[in-house]
mmCIF file of C-alpha atoms and ligand atoms in Angstrom:
data_model
loop_
_atom_site.group_PDB
_atom_site.id
_atom_site.type_symbol
_atom_site.label_atom_id
_atom_site.label_comp_id
_atom_site.label_asym_id
_atom_site.label_seq_id
_atom_site.Cartn_x
_atom_site.Cartn_y
_atom_site.Cartn_z
ATOM 1 C CA VAL A 1 -34.786 18.718 -46.027
ATOM 2 C CA ASN A 2 -32.585 21.771 -45.912
ATOM 3 C CA GLN A 3 -29.222 19.861 -44.206
ATOM 4 C CA GLN A 4 -27.809 23.500 -42.894
ATOM 5 C CA ARG A 5 -27.606 24.209 -39.499
ATOM 6 C CA VAL A 6 -29.214 26.928 -37.828
ATOM 7 C CA GLU A 7 -28.438 28.741 -34.419
ATOM 8 C CA VAL A 8 -31.229 30.353 -32.549
ATOM 9 C CA ASN A 9 -30.694 32.530 -29.817
ATOM 10 C CA ILE A 10 -33.134 31.684 -26.696
ATOM 11 C CA LEU A 11 -33.401 34.381 -23.583
ATOM 12 C CA LEU A 12 -34.690 33.233 -20.515
ATOM 13 C CA LEU A 13 -36.421 35.786 -18.741
ATOM 14 C CA GLY A 14 -38.712 35.977 -15.873
ATOM 15 C CA ALA A 15 -39.286 37.073 -11.839
ATOM 16 C CA HIS A 16 -36.688 35.446 -9.229
ATOM 17 C CA SER A 17 -36.938 31.734 -8.339
ATOM 18 C CA VAL A 18 -39.340 31.275 -11.122
ATOM 19 C CA GLY A 19 -37.574 27.883 -12.757
ATOM 20 C CA LYS A 20 -35.717 29.297 -15.077
ATOM 21 C CA SER A 21 -32.471 27.789 -14.299
ATOM 22 C CA ALA A 22 -33.942 24.479 -13.411
ATOM 23 C CA LEU A 23 -35.765 24.850 -17.116
ATOM 24 C CA THR A 24 -32.598 25.549 -18.632
ATOM 25 C CA VAL A 25 -31.036 22.554 -17.025
ATOM 26 C CA ARG A 26 -33.986 20.244 -17.724
ATOM 27 C CA PHE A 27 -33.418 20.867 -20.998
ATOM 28 C CA LEU A 28 -29.888 20.562 -21.824
ATOM 29 C CA THR A 29 -29.557 17.597 -19.481
ATOM 30 C CA ARG A 30 -32.768 16.351 -18.810
ATOM 31 C CA ARG A 31 -32.438 16.287 -15.181
ATOM 32 C CA PHE A 32 -33.913 18.053 -12.470
ATOM 33 C CA ILE A 33 -31.612 18.703 -9.657
ATOM 34 C CA GLY A 34 -33.545 20.942 -7.794
ATOM 35 C CA GLU A 35 -31.278 23.442 -6.400
ATOM 36 C CA TYR A 36 -29.783 26.024 -9.146
ATOM 37 C CA GLY A 37 -27.401 28.763 -8.344
ATOM 38 C CA ASP A 38 -28.099 32.761 -9.256
ATOM 39 C CA ILE A 39 -25.440 32.469 -12.282
ATOM 40 C CA GLU A 40 -25.664 34.209 -15.350
ATOM 41 C CA SER A 41 -24.339 32.335 -17.789
ATOM 42 C CA VAL A 42 -25.284 31.156 -21.948
ATOM 43 C CA PHE A 43 -25.469 27.569 -22.869
ATOM 44 C CA SER A 44 -25.482 25.811 -25.818
ATOM 45 C CA ARG A 45 -27.022 22.684 -26.997
ATOM 46 C CA VAL A 46 -27.367 20.715 -30.299
ATOM 47 C CA ASP A 47 -30.558 19.337 -31.759
ATOM 48 C CA ARG A 48 -32.366 17.450 -35.045
ATOM 49 C CA ILE A 49 -35.252 18.574 -35.265
ATOM 50 C CA ASP A 50 -37.212 17.741 -38.709
ATOM 51 C CA GLY A 51 -33.954 16.397 -40.682
ATOM 52 C CA GLN A 52 -32.266 20.206 -39.432
ATOM 53 C CA GLU A 53 -29.643 20.681 -37.100
ATOM 54 C CA VAL A 54 -30.048 23.580 -34.599
ATOM 55 C CA CYS A 55 -27.722 25.163 -32.025
ATOM 56 C CA PHE A 56 -29.791 26.835 -29.428
ATOM 57 C CA ASN A 57 -27.696 29.236 -27.451
ATOM 58 C CA ILE A 58 -29.744 30.372 -24.367
ATOM 59 C CA TRP A 59 -28.882 32.914 -21.850
ATOM 60 C CA ASP A 60 -30.302 32.177 -18.957
ATOM 61 C CA SER A 61 -30.857 35.432 -16.921
ATOM 62 C CA VAL A 62 -30.628 36.514 -13.398
ATOM 63 C CA TYR A 63 -33.306 38.905 -12.381
ATOM 64 C CA THR A 64 -32.679 41.756 -10.509
ATOM 65 C CA GLN A 65 -34.906 44.045 -8.760
ATOM 66 C CA ASP A 66 -34.472 47.627 -9.353
ATOM 67 C CA ASN A 67 -37.107 50.071 -9.593
ATOM 68 C CA LYS A 68 -35.074 52.266 -11.507
ATOM 69 C CA SER A 69 -34.467 50.241 -14.271
ATOM 70 C CA LEU A 70 -35.987 48.221 -17.139
ATOM 71 C CA SER A 71 -35.246 44.490 -16.027
ATOM 72 C CA VAL A 72 -34.961 43.648 -19.961
ATOM 73 C CA SER A 73 -32.036 45.478 -21.319
ATOM 74 C CA ASP A 74 -31.502 46.254 -24.981
ATOM 75 C CA LYS A 75 -28.530 44.137 -24.802
ATOM 76 C CA GLN A 76 -30.664 40.421 -24.403
ATOM 77 C CA LEU A 77 -32.898 41.762 -26.541
ATOM 78 C CA GLN A 78 -31.023 42.469 -29.062
ATOM 79 C CA TRP A 79 -29.162 39.240 -28.830
ATOM 80 C CA ALA A 80 -32.401 37.368 -28.470
ATOM 81 C CA ASP A 81 -34.172 35.278 -31.530
ATOM 82 C CA GLY A 82 -36.895 34.447 -29.202
ATOM 83 C CA VAL A 83 -37.890 34.401 -25.595
ATOM 84 C CA VAL A 84 -38.874 32.006 -22.664
ATOM 85 C CA LEU A 85 -40.791 34.645 -20.001
ATOM 86 C CA VAL A 86 -41.547 32.400 -16.585
ATOM 87 C CA TYR A 87 -43.839 32.474 -14.018
ATOM 88 C CA SER A 88 -44.534 30.771 -11.127
ATOM 89 C CA ILE A 89 -48.508 29.575 -10.750
ATOM 90 C CA CYS A 90 -48.512 29.698 -7.429
ATOM 91 C CA ASP A 91 -46.310 33.229 -7.308
ATOM 92 C CA ARG A 92 -49.035 35.914 -8.528
ATOM 93 C CA ARG A 93 -46.258 39.140 -7.989
ATOM 94 C CA SER A 94 -44.224 36.565 -10.506
ATOM 95 C CA PHE A 95 -47.471 37.193 -12.986
ATOM 96 C CA ASP A 96 -47.031 40.444 -12.510
ATOM 97 C CA VAL A 97 -43.323 40.852 -13.730
ATOM 98 C CA ALA A 98 -44.452 38.576 -16.551
ATOM 99 C CA CYS A 99 -46.413 41.279 -17.956
ATOM 100 C CA GLN A 100 -44.387 43.941 -17.717
ATOM 101 C CA GLN A 101 -41.443 42.136 -18.895
ATOM 102 C CA LEU A 102 -43.693 41.100 -22.034
ATOM 103 C CA GLN A 103 -44.769 45.143 -22.135
ATOM 104 C CA GLN A 104 -40.668 45.930 -22.416
ATOM 105 C CA ILE A 105 -40.548 43.380 -25.005
ATOM 106 C CA ARG A 106 -42.982 44.264 -27.470
ATOM 107 C CA ARG A 107 -42.350 48.082 -26.987
ATOM 108 C CA SER A 108 -38.545 47.686 -27.260
ATOM 109 C CA ARG A 109 -38.532 46.064 -31.335
ATOM 110 C CA LYS A 110 -41.362 47.287 -33.457
ATOM 111 C CA PRO A 111 -42.758 46.310 -35.553
ATOM 112 C CA SER A 112 -40.766 42.973 -35.902
ATOM 113 C CA SER A 113 -41.548 41.220 -32.997
ATOM 114 C CA VAL A 114 -39.569 38.582 -31.200
ATOM 115 C CA PRO A 115 -41.319 35.606 -30.710
ATOM 116 C CA VAL A 116 -42.424 34.633 -26.920
ATOM 117 C CA VAL A 117 -43.299 31.329 -25.520
ATOM 118 C CA ILE A 118 -44.998 31.964 -22.070
ATOM 119 C CA VAL A 119 -44.089 29.254 -19.083
ATOM 120 C CA ALA A 120 -46.748 28.898 -16.507
ATOM 121 C CA ASN A 121 -44.060 26.402 -14.128
ATOM 122 C CA LYS A 122 -44.343 24.809 -10.840
ATOM 123 C CA ARG A 123 -47.706 22.556 -11.545
ATOM 124 C CA ASP A 124 -46.982 20.292 -9.563
ATOM 125 C CA LEU A 125 -47.626 22.979 -6.462
ATOM 126 C CA HIS A 126 -51.151 23.058 -7.883
ATOM 127 C CA ARG A 127 -52.570 23.272 -4.034
ATOM 128 C CA HIS A 128 -50.901 26.269 -4.167
ATOM 129 C CA ARG A 129 -51.724 27.818 -7.762
ATOM 130 C CA SER A 130 -52.433 31.499 -7.671
ATOM 131 C CA VAL A 131 -52.973 32.083 -10.931
ATOM 132 C CA SER A 132 -55.200 30.072 -13.218
ATOM 133 C CA SER A 133 -54.949 28.602 -16.840
ATOM 134 C CA GLU A 134 -56.921 30.940 -17.842
ATOM 135 C CA GLU A 135 -54.995 34.111 -16.998
ATOM 136 C CA GLY A 136 -51.547 32.649 -18.408
ATOM 137 C CA ARG A 137 -53.361 31.935 -21.374
ATOM 138 C CA LEU A 138 -55.286 35.289 -21.955
ATOM 139 C CA LEU A 139 -51.934 37.215 -21.353
ATOM 140 C CA ALA A 140 -50.111 35.102 -24.508
ATOM 141 C CA LEU A 141 -53.651 35.345 -26.837
ATOM 142 C CA SER A 142 -53.497 39.373 -25.996
ATOM 143 C CA HIS A 143 -49.680 39.355 -27.600
ATOM 144 C CA HIS A 144 -49.293 36.866 -29.715
ATOM 145 C CA CYS A 145 -47.154 34.130 -27.458
ATOM 146 C CA GLY A 146 -47.178 30.477 -26.858
ATOM 147 C CA PHE A 147 -48.282 29.246 -23.371
ATOM 148 C CA PHE A 148 -47.847 26.153 -22.010
ATOM 149 C CA GLU A 149 -48.354 25.534 -17.990
ATOM 150 C CA VAL A 150 -45.420 22.727 -17.238
ATOM 151 C CA SER A 151 -43.709 21.111 -13.863
ATOM 152 C CA THR A 152 -40.584 21.468 -14.567
ATOM 153 C CA ALA A 153 -39.968 19.131 -11.659
ATOM 154 C CA GLU A 154 -41.681 16.468 -13.086
ATOM 155 C CA THR A 155 -41.341 16.273 -16.598
ATOM 156 C CA TYR A 156 -39.186 16.529 -19.450
ATOM 157 C CA HIS A 157 -41.206 16.522 -22.370
ATOM 158 C CA GLY A 158 -43.004 19.778 -21.475
ATOM 159 C CA VAL A 159 -39.921 21.780 -21.314
ATOM 160 C CA LEU A 160 -38.882 19.807 -24.772
ATOM 161 C CA LEU A 161 -42.083 20.915 -26.010
ATOM 162 C CA VAL A 162 -41.733 24.492 -25.005
ATOM 163 C CA PHE A 163 -38.088 25.072 -26.316
ATOM 164 C CA HIS A 164 -39.138 23.172 -30.140
ATOM 165 C CA ARG A 165 -41.998 25.359 -30.224
ATOM 166 C CA LEU A 166 -40.439 28.572 -29.779
ATOM 167 C CA VAL A 167 -37.748 27.267 -32.467
ATOM 168 C CA ASP A 168 -41.579 26.997 -34.745
ATOM 169 C CA LEU A 169 -42.156 30.813 -34.151
ATOM 170 C CA VAL A 170 -38.489 31.668 -34.684
ATOM 171 C CA ARG A 171 -38.660 29.638 -38.297
ATOM 172 C CA GLU A 172 -41.870 31.518 -38.685
ATOM 173 C CA SER A 173 -40.670 34.776 -38.335
ATOM 174 C CA ARG A 174 -37.698 34.693 -39.913
ATOM 175 C CA ALA A 175 -39.181 33.279 -42.948
ATOM 176 C CA LEU A 176 -41.756 36.506 -43.083
ATOM 177 C CA ARG A 177 -38.382 39.034 -42.622
HETATM 178 P P1 GDP B 1 -34.743 31.309 -11.468
HETATM 179 O O1 GDP B 1 -34.642 32.489 -10.392
HETATM 180 O O2 GDP B 1 -35.974 31.660 -12.005
HETATM 181 O O3 GDP B 1 -33.397 30.396 -11.572
HETATM 182 O O4 GDP B 1 -35.473 29.577 -10.563
HETATM 183 P P2 GDP B 1 -34.624 28.400 -10.109
HETATM 184 O O5 GDP B 1 -34.283 27.891 -11.296
HETATM 185 O O6 GDP B 1 -33.307 28.478 -9.471
HETATM 186 O O7 GDP B 1 -35.965 27.811 -9.084
HETATM 187 C C1 GDP B 1 -36.112 28.267 -8.132
HETATM 188 C C2 GDP B 1 -36.635 27.264 -6.865
HETATM 189 O O8 GDP B 1 -37.932 26.570 -7.643
HETATM 190 C C3 GDP B 1 -35.697 26.132 -7.190
HETATM 191 O O9 GDP B 1 -35.662 25.760 -5.151
HETATM 192 C C4 GDP B 1 -36.500 25.104 -7.658
HETATM 193 O O10 GDP B 1 -36.057 23.374 -7.377
HETATM 194 C C5 GDP B 1 -37.861 24.996 -7.741
HETATM 195 N N1 GDP B 1 -38.633 24.825 -8.856
HETATM 196 C C6 GDP B 1 -38.030 24.853 -10.405
HETATM 197 N N2 GDP B 1 -39.358 24.365 -10.847
HETATM 198 C C7 GDP B 1 -40.049 23.868 -10.126
HETATM 199 C C8 GDP B 1 -41.188 23.007 -10.629
HETATM 200 O O11 GDP B 1 -41.910 23.341 -11.523
HETATM 201 N N3 GDP B 1 -41.908 22.877 -9.601
HETATM 202 C C9 GDP B 1 -41.192 22.747 -8.068
HETATM 203 N N4 GDP B 1 -41.989 22.231 -7.141
HETATM 204 N N5 GDP B 1 -40.136 23.824 -7.832
HETATM 205 C C10 GDP B 1 -39.404 23.853 -8.961
HETATM 206 MG MG1 MG B 2 -31.614 31.199 -12.099
#
């Protein structure tokens, strides 16, 4: 067992109002508060996973609509060891934004690309669904990403799985380096 503590920088990306802050706060505190400001911040949490201490640094980004510049900055991508890319299943446009951001990510760091887990959030609002699970899964498959459909509002467990899966992917990518 490796007793050394590892640091993992995780960048939250996705359109406005898809639940990036809700996901971050859920992971950090297990709670769902309901309303979150648009404050760009980095949070930390230490966990023990498979006997190893893992320090999560989580950058909860704010999506700014600006057609002139790319919505993912080089600074963000240089910082990140892994990305959680969020869209809402009831917001078609947020799925389009996720596709665009994924392309930006995959273009920016060739040949070694950053691990990404795609999160289809707000599963509890399935009556208003406008993005099918298959579309999300296909996007993830075609870009070698993890994929989870979750309701951050309803459960903590699904959110925990997202972050743990990403840590696995980051470990794999580090082992390959
Ligand atoms: P951000 O702009 O991506 O950071 O989105 P927020 O985390 O601020 O969330 C935007 C809104 O969506 C807030 O009103 C949240 O309460 C709501 N929200 C987040 N996750 C869920 C979810 O799983 N289900 C539902 N119904 N609402 C959610
Ligand atoms: Mg936010």
